[in-house]
Each structure stands twice: as structure tokens, then as C-alpha cells.
Coordinates of N, CA, C and O in Angstrom, one line a residue:
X15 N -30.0 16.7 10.6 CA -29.5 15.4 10.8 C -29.5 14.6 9.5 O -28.5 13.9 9.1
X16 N -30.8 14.9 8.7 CA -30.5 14.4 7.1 C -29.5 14.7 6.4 O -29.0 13.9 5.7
X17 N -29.0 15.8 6.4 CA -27.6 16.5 5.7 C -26.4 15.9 6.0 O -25.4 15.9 5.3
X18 N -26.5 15.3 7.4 CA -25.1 14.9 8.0 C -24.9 12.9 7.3 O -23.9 12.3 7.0
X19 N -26.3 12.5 7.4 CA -26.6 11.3 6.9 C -25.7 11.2 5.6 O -24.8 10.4 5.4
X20 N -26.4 12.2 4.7 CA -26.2 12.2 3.3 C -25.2 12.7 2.5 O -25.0 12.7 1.3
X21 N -24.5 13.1 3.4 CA -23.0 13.6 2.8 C -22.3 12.4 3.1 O -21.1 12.5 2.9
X22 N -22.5 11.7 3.5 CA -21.7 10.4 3.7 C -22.4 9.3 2.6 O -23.6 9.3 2.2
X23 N -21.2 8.5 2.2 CA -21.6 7.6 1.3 C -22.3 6.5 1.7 O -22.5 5.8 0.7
X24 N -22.7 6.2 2.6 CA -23.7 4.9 3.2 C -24.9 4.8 1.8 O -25.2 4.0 0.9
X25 N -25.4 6.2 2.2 CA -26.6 6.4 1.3 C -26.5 5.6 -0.6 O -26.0 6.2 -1.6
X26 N -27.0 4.4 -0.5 CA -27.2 3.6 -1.6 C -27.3 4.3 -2.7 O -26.7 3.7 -3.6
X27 N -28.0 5.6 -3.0 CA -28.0 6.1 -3.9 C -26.6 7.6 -4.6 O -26.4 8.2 -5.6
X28 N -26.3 7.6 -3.7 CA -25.0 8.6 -3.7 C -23.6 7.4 -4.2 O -22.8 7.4 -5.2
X29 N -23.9 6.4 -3.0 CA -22.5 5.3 -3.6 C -22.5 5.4 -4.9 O -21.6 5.9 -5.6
X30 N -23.8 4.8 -5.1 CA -23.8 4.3 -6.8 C -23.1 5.3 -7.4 O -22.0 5.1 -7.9
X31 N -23.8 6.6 -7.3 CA -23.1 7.4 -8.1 C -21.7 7.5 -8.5 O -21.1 7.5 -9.6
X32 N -21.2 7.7 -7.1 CA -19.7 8.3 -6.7 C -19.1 6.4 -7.3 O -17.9 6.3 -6.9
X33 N -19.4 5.6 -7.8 CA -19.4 4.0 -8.1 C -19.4 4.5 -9.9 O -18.4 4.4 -10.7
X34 N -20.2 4.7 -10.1 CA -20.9 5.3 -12.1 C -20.0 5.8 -12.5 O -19.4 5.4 -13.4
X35 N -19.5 7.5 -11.6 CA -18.6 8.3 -12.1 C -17.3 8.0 -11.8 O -16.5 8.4 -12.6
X36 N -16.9 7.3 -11.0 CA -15.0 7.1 -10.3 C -14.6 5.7 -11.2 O -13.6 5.6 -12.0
X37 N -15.1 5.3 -11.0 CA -15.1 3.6 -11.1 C -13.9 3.6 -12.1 O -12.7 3.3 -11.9
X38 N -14.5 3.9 -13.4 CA -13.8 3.5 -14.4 C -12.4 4.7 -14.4 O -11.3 4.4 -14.9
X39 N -12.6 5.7 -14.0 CA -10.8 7.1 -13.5 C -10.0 6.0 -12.2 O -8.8 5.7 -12.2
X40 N -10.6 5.7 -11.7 CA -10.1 5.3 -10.5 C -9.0 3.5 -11.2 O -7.9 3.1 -10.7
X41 N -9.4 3.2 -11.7 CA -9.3 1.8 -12.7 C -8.2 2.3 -13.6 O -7.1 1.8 -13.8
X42 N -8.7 3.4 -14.3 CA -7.2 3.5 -15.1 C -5.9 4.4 -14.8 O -4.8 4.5 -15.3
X43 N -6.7 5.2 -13.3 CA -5.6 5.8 -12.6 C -4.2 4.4 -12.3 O -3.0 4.4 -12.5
X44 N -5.0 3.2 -11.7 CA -4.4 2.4 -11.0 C -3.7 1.1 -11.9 O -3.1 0.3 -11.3
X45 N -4.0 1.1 -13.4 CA -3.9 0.2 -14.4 C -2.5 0.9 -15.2 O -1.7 0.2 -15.9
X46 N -2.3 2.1 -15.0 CA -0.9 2.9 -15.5 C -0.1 2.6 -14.3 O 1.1 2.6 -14.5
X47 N -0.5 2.5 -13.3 CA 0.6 2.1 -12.2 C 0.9 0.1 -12.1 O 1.6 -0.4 -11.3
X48 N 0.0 -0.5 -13.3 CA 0.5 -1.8 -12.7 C 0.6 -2.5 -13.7 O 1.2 -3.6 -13.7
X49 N -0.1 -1.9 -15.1 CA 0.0 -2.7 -16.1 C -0.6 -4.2 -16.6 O -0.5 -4.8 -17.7
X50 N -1.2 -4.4 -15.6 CA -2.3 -5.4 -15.6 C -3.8 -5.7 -15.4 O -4.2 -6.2 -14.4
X51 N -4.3 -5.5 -16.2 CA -5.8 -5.3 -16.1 C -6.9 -5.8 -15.3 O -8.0 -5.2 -15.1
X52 N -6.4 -7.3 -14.8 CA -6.6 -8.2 -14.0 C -6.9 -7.3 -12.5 O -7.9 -7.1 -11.8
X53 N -5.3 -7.1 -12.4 CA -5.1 -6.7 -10.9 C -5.5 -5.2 -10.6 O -5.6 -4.7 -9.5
X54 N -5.7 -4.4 -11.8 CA -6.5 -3.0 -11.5 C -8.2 -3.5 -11.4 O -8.8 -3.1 -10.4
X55 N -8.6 -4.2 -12.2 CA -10.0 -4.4 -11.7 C -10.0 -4.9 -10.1 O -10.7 -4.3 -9.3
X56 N -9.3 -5.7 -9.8 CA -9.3 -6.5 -8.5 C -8.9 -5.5 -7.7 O -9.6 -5.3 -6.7
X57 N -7.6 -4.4 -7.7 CA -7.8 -3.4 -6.7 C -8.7 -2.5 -7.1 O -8.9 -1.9 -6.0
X58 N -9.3 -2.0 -7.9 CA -10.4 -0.9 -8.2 C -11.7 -1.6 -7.2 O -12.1 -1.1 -6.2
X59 N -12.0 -3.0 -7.8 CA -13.0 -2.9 -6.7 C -12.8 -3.3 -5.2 O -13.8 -3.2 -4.5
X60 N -11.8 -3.6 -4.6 CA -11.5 -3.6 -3.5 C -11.6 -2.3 -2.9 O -12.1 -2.4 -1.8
X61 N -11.3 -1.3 -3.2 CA -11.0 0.0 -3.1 C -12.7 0.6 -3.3 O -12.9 1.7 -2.9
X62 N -13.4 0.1 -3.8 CA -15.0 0.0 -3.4 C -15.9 -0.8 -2.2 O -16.9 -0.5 -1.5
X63 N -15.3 -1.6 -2.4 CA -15.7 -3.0 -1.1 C -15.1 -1.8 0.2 O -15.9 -1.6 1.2
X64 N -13.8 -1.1 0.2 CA -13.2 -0.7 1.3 C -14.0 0.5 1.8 O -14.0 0.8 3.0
X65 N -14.5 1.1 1.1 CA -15.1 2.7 1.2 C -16.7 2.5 1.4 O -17.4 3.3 2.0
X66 N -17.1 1.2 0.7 CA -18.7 0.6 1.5 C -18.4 0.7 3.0 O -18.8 1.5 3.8
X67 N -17.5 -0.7 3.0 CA -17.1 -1.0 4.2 C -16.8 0.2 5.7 O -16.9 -0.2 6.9
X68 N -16.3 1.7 5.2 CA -16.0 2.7 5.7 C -16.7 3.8 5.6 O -16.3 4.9 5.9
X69 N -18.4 3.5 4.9 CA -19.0 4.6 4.5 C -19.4 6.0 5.2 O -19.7 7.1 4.8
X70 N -19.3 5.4 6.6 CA -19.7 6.5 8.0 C -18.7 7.6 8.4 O -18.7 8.7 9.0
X71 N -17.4 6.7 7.4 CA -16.0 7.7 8.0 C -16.1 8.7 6.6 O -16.2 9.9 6.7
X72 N -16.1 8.0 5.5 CA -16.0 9.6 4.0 C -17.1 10.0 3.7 O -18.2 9.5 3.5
X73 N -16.8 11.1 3.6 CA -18.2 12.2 3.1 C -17.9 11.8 1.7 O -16.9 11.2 1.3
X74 N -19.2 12.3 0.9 CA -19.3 12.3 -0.6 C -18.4 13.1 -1.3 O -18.3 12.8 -2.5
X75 N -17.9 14.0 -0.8 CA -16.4 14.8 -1.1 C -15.1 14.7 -0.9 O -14.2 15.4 -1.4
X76 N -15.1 13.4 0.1 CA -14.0 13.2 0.4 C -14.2 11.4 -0.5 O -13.2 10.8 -0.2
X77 N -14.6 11.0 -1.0 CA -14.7 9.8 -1.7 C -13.5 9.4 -2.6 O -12.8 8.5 -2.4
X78 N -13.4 10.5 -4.0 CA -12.6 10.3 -4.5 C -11.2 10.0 -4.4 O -10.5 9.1 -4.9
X79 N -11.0 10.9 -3.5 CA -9.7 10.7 -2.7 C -9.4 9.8 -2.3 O -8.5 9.1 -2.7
X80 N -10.3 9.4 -0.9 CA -10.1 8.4 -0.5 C -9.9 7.1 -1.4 O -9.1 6.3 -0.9
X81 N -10.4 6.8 -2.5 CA -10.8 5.9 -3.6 C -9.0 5.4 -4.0 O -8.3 4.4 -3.9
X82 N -8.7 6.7 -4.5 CA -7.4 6.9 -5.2 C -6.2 6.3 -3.9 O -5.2 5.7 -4.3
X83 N -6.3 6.5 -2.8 CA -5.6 6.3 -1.7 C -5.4 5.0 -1.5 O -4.4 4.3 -1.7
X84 N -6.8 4.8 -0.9 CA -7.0 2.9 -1.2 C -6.3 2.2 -2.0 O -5.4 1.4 -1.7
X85 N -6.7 2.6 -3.0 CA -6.3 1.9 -4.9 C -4.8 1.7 -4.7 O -4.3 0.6 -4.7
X86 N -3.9 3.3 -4.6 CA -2.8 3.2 -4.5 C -2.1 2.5 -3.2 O -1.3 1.6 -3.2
X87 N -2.5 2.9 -2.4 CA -1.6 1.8 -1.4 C -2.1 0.4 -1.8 O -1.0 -0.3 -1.9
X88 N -2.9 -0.2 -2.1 CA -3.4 -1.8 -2.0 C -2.3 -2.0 -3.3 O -2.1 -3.2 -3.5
X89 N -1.7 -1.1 -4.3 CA -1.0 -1.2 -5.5 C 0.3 -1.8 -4.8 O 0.8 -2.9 -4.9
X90 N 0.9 -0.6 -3.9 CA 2.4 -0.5 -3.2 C 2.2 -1.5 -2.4 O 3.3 -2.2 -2.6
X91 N 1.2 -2.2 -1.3 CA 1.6 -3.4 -0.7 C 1.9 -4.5 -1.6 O 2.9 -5.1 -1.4
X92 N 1.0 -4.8 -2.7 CA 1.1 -5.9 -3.6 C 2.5 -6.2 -4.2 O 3.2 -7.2 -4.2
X93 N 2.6 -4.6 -4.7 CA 4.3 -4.8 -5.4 C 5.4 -5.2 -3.8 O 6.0 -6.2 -3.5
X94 N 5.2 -4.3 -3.1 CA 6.3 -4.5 -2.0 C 6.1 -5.8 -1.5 O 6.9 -6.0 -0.7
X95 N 5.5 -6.5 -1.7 CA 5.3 -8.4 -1.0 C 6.2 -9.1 -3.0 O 7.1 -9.9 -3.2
X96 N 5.5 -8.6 -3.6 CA 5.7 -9.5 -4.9 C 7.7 -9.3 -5.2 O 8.4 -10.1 -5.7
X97 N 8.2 -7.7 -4.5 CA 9.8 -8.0 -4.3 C 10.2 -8.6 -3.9 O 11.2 -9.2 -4.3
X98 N 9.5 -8.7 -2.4 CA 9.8 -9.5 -1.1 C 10.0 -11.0 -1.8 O 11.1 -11.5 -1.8
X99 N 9.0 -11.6 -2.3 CA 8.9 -12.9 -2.5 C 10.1 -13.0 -3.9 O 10.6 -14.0 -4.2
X100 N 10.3 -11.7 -4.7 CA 11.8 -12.4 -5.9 C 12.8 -12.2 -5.1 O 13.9 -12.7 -5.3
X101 N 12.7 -11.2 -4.0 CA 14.2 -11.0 -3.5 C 14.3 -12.5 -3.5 O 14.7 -13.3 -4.4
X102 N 13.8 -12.7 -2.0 CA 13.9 -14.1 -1.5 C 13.9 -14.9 -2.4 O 13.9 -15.8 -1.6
X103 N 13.9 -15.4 -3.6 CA 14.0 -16.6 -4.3 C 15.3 -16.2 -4.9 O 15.8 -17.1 -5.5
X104 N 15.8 -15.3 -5.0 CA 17.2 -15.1 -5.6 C 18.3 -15.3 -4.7 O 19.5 -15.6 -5.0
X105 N 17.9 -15.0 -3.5 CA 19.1 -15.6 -2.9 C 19.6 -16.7 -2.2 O 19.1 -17.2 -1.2
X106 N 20.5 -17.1 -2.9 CA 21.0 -18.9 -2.5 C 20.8 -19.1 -1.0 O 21.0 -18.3 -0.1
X107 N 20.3 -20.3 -1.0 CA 20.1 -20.4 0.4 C 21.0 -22.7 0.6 O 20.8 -23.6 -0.2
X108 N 21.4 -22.7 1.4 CA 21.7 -24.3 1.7 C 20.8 -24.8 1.6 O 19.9 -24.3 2.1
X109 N 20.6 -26.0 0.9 CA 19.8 -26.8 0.4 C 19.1 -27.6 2.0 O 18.0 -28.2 2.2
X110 N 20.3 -27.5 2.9 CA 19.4 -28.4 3.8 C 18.7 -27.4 4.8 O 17.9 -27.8 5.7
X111 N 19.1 -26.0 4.6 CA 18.2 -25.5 5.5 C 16.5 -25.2 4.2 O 15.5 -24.9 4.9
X112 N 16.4 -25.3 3.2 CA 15.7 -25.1 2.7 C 14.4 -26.2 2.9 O 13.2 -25.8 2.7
X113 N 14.8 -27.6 3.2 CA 13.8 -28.4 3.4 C 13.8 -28.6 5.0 O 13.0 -29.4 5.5
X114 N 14.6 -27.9 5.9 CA 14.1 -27.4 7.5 C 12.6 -27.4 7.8 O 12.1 -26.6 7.0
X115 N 11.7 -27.9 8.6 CA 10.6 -27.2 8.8 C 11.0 -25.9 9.5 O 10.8 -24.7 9.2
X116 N 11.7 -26.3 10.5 CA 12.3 -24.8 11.4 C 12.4 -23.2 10.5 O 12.2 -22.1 11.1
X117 N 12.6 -23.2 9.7 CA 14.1 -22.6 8.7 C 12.5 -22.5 7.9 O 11.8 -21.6 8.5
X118 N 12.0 -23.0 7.1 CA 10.7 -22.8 6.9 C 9.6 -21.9 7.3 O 9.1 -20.9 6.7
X119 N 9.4 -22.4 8.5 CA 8.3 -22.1 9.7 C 8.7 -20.4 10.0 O 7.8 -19.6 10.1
X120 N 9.9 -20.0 10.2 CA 11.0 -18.8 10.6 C 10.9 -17.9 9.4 O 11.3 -16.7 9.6
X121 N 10.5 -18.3 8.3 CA 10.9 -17.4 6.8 C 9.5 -16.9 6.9 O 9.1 -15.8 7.0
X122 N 8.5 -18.3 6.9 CA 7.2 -17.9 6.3 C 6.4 -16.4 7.8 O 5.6 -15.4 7.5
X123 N 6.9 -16.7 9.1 CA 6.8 -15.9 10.0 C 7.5 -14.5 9.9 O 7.2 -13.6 10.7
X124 N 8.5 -14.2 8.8 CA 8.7 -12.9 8.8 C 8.9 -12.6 7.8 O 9.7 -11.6 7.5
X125 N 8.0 -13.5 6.4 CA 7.4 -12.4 5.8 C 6.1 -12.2 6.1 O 5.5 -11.4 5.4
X126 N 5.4 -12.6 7.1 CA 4.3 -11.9 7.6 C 4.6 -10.5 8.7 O 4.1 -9.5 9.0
X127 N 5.7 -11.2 8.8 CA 5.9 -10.0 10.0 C 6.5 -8.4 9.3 O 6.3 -7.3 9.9
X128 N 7.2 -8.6 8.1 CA 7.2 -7.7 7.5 C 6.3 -7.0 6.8 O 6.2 -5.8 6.8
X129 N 5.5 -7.8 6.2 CA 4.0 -7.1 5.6 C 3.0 -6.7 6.4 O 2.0 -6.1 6.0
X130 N 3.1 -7.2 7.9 CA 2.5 -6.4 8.9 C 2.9 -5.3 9.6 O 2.1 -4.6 10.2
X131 N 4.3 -5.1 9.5 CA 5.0 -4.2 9.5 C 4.7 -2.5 8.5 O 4.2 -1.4 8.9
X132 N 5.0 -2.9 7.5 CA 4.7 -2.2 6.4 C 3.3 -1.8 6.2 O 3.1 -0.8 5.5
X133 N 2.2 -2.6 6.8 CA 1.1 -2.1 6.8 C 0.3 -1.1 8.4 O -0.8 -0.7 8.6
X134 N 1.4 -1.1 9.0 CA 1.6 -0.9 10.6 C 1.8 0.8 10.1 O 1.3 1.5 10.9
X135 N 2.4 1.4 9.2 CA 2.9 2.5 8.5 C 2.2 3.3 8.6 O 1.1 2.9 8.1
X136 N 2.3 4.5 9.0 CA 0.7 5.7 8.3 C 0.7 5.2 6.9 O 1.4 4.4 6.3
X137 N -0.3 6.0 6.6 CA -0.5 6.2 5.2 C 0.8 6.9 4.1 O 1.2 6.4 3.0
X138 N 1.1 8.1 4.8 CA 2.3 9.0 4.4 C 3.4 8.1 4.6 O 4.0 8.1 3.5
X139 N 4.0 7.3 5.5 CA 5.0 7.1 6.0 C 5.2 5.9 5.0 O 6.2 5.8 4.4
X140 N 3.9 4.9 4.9 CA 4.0 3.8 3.7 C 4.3 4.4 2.1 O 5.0 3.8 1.3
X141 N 3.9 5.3 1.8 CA 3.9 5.8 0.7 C 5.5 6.2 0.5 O 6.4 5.7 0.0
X142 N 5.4 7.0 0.9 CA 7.1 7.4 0.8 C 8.4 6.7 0.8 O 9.4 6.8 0.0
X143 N 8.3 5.6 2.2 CA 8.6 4.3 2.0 C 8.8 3.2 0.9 O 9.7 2.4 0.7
X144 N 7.5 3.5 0.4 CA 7.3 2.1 -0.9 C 7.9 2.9 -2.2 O 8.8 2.7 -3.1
X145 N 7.2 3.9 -2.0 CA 7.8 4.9 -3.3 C 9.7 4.7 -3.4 O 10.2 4.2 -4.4
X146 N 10.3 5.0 -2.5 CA 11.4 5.2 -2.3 C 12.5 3.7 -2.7 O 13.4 3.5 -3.5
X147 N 11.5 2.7 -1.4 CA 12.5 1.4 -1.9 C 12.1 0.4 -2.9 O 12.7 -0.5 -3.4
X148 N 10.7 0.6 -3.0 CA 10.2 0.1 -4.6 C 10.4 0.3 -5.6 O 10.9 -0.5 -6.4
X149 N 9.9 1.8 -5.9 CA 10.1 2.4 -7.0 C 11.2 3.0 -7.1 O 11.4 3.9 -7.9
X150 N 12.2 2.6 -6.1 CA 13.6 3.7 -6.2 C 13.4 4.8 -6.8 O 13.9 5.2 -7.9
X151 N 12.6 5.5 -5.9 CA 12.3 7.2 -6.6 C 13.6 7.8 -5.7 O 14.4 7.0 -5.1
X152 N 13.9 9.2 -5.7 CA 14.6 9.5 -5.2 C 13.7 10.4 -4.1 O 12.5 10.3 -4.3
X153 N 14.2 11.4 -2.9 CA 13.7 11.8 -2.3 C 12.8 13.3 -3.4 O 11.5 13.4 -3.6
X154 N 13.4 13.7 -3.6 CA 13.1 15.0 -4.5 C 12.2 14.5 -5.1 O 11.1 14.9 -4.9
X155 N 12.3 13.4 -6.2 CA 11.4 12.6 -6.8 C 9.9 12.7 -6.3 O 9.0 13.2 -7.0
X156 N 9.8 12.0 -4.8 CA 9.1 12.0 -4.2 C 8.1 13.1 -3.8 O 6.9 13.2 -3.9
X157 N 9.2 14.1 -3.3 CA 8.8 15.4 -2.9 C 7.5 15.9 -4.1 O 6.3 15.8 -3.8
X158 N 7.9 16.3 -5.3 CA 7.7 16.5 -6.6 C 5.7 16.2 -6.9 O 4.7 16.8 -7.1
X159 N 6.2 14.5 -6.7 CA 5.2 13.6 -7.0 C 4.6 13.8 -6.0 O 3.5 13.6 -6.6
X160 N 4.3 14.0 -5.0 CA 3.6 13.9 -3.5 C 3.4 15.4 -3.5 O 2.3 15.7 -3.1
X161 N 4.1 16.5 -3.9 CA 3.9 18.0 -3.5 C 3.7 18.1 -2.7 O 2.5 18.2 -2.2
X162 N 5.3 18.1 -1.9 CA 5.5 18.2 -0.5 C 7.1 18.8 -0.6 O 7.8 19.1 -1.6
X163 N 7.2 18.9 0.4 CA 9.1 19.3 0.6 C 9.8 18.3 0.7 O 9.3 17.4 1.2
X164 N 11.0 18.2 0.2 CA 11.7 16.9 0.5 C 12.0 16.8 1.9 O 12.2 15.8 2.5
X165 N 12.1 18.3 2.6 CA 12.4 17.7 4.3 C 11.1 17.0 5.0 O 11.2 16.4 6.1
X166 N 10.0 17.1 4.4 CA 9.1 16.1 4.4 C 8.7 14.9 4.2 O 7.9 14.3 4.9
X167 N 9.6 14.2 3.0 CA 9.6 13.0 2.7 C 10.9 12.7 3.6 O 10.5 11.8 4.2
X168 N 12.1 12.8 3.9 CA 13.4 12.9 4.6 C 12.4 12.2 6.0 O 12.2 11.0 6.2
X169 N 11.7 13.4 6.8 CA 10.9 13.0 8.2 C 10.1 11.8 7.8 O 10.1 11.0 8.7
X170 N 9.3 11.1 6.6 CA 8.3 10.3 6.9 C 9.1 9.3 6.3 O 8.8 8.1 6.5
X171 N 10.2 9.6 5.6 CA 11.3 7.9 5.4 C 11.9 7.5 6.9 O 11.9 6.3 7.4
X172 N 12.4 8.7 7.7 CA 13.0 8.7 9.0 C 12.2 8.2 9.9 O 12.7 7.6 10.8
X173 N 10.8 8.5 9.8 CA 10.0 7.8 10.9 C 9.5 6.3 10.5 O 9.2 5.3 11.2
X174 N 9.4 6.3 9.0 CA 8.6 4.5 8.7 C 10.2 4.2 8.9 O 10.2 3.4 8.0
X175 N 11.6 4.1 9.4 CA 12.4 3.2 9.3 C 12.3 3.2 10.6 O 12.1 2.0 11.0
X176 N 12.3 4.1 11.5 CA 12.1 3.7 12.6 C 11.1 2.8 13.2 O 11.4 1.9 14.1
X177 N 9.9 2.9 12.9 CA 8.8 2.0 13.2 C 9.0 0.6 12.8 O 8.8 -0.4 13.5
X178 N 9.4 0.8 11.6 CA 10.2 -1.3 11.4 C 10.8 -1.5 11.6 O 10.9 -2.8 11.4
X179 N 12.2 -0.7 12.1 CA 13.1 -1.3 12.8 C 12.5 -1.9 14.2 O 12.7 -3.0 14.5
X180 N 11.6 -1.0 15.1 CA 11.0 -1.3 16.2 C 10.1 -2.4 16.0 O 9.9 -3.1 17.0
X181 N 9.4 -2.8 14.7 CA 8.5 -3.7 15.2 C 9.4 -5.2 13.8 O 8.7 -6.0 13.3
X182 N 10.2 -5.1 13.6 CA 10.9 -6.2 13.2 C 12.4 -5.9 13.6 O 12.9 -4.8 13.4
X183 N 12.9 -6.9 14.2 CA 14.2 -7.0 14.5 C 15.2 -8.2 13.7 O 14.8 -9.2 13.3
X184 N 16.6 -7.4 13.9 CA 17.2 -8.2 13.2 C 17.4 -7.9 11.7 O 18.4 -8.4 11.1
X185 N 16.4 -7.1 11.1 CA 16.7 -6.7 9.8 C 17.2 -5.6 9.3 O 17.1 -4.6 9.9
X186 N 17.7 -5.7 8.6 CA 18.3 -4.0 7.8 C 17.3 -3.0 6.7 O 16.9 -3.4 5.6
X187 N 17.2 -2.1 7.1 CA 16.2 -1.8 5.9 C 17.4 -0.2 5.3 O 17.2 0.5 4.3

């Protein structure tokens, strides 16, 4: 029963560790993907707060990973909201719908509903996704970088468009 305890990270003294040794890989894994030092500290430790928060679910072997996972998606939602918000300021909109509360009230409701969307995604299905229309990778690209098949990335682009088409309407992705 102690073995099963202690392969999980709960244990105060294992965290730390898998905290001592990752911390700072996990930080500059995620600081080459954003270029900001700020927002790698702020997702590095989030991505620690998340794996406290989750300590019953990862074993001490499965940590790293998990770490890197976290890190990276909380990277891809950030960027995919921070397009979201230049798309939308780039495109002209009529000045009188812009001081609408309606017209307002309707924009601010779906970009929530998009970023709840997007976060509604497996893990696989977000990744490939963000990879794809973020980073305009290409499928192969993807395949490559993920070491996977591209008829692989093909199925989990095919299924995250399906799932936001179903849970946002009206949009084109």
C-alpha cells in the first residue's frame, strides 16, 4: 500500500524533488516556445500548481511528461486566445455596432464560447489543432513533430473540427 502511495507525487518529499530537477527543463522547454520570460515562469509554475493539484492521478514517472503537457497546452491556449483577440481588432467593424451593448454582450459571449470550445478538445485533438491553425504547421509538419502518422494528425484535425463545429455554431473554422 506504501508503494502505491509513493509512486504518486502527493508525497511532499518526491514533489520537491521531481520540482528541484524539472523546474528549471520544463521553464526553458516552454521559454523557446514563447519568448517571454514572464509568461514561461507563470506557465512553468502553473503547470506545478496543476500536477499538486492532480497528484493522485501522476505517478513519479509519469510527472515529467505530464509537466511538459500542461506547460505546452496552457502555451497553445494563451497564444490561440491572444490571435483570437488581434484577429478581432483587425477587422473593421461599424462604429455603431461597436458601442452596441448587444453587439458587445454577443462578441464577449463567443469568445468565451470559443475558448471553451478549444479547451472542450482532447489533449491530441487541441494540439494538432493549435499546432495547425496557430502555428500554421503543416500536417506532415505535425506528424514529424508529434511522431505520429500524418493519417493521424488528418483524424485528430478531422475530429477537433468536428467537435467545434458542434459546440459553436455559426462559425467557420
Amino acid at each position: 500500500m506504501s508503494n502505491s502511495v509513493l509512486s504518486h507525487v502527493c508525497d511532499e518529499a518526491v514533489f520537491k524533488k521531481v520540482f528541484d530537477t524539472h523546474f528549471q527543463t520544463v521553464r526553458n522547454f516552454i521559454y523557446i516556445k514563447c519568448k517571454d520570460e514572464a509568461q514561461a515562469d507563470d506557465l512553468t509554475q502553473d503547470a506545478f500548481v496543476k500536477l499538486w493539484n492532480n497528484c493522485k492521478k501522476v505517478t513519479k514517472e509519469k510527472a515529467v511528461s505530464y509537466l511538459f503537457t500542461i506547460t505546452k497546452n496552457a502555451f497553445f491556449n494563451a497564444f490561440e486566445h491572444q490571435k483570437v483577440v488581434l484577429k478581432y481588432k483587425s477587422i473593421k467593424r461599424d462604429s455603431a455596432n461597436i458601442e452596441d451593448p448587444e453587439f458587445l454582450m454577443r462578441e464577449k459571449e463567443f469568445h468565451i464560447q470559443l475558448n471553451d470550445a478549444i479547451n472542450q478538445l482532447s489533449d491530441k485533438q487541441r494540439e494538432v489543432f493549435l499546432l495547425n491553425r496557430i502555428e500554421k504547421k503543416k500536417y506532415r509538419e505535425i506528424a514529424e513533430l508529434l511522431d505520429i502518422s500524418v493519417k493521424s494528425v488528418e483524424t485528430r484535425m478531422q475530429r477537433a473540427l468536428e467537435q467545434l463545429r458542434r459546440n459553436i455554431k455559426n462559425y467557420k473554422f
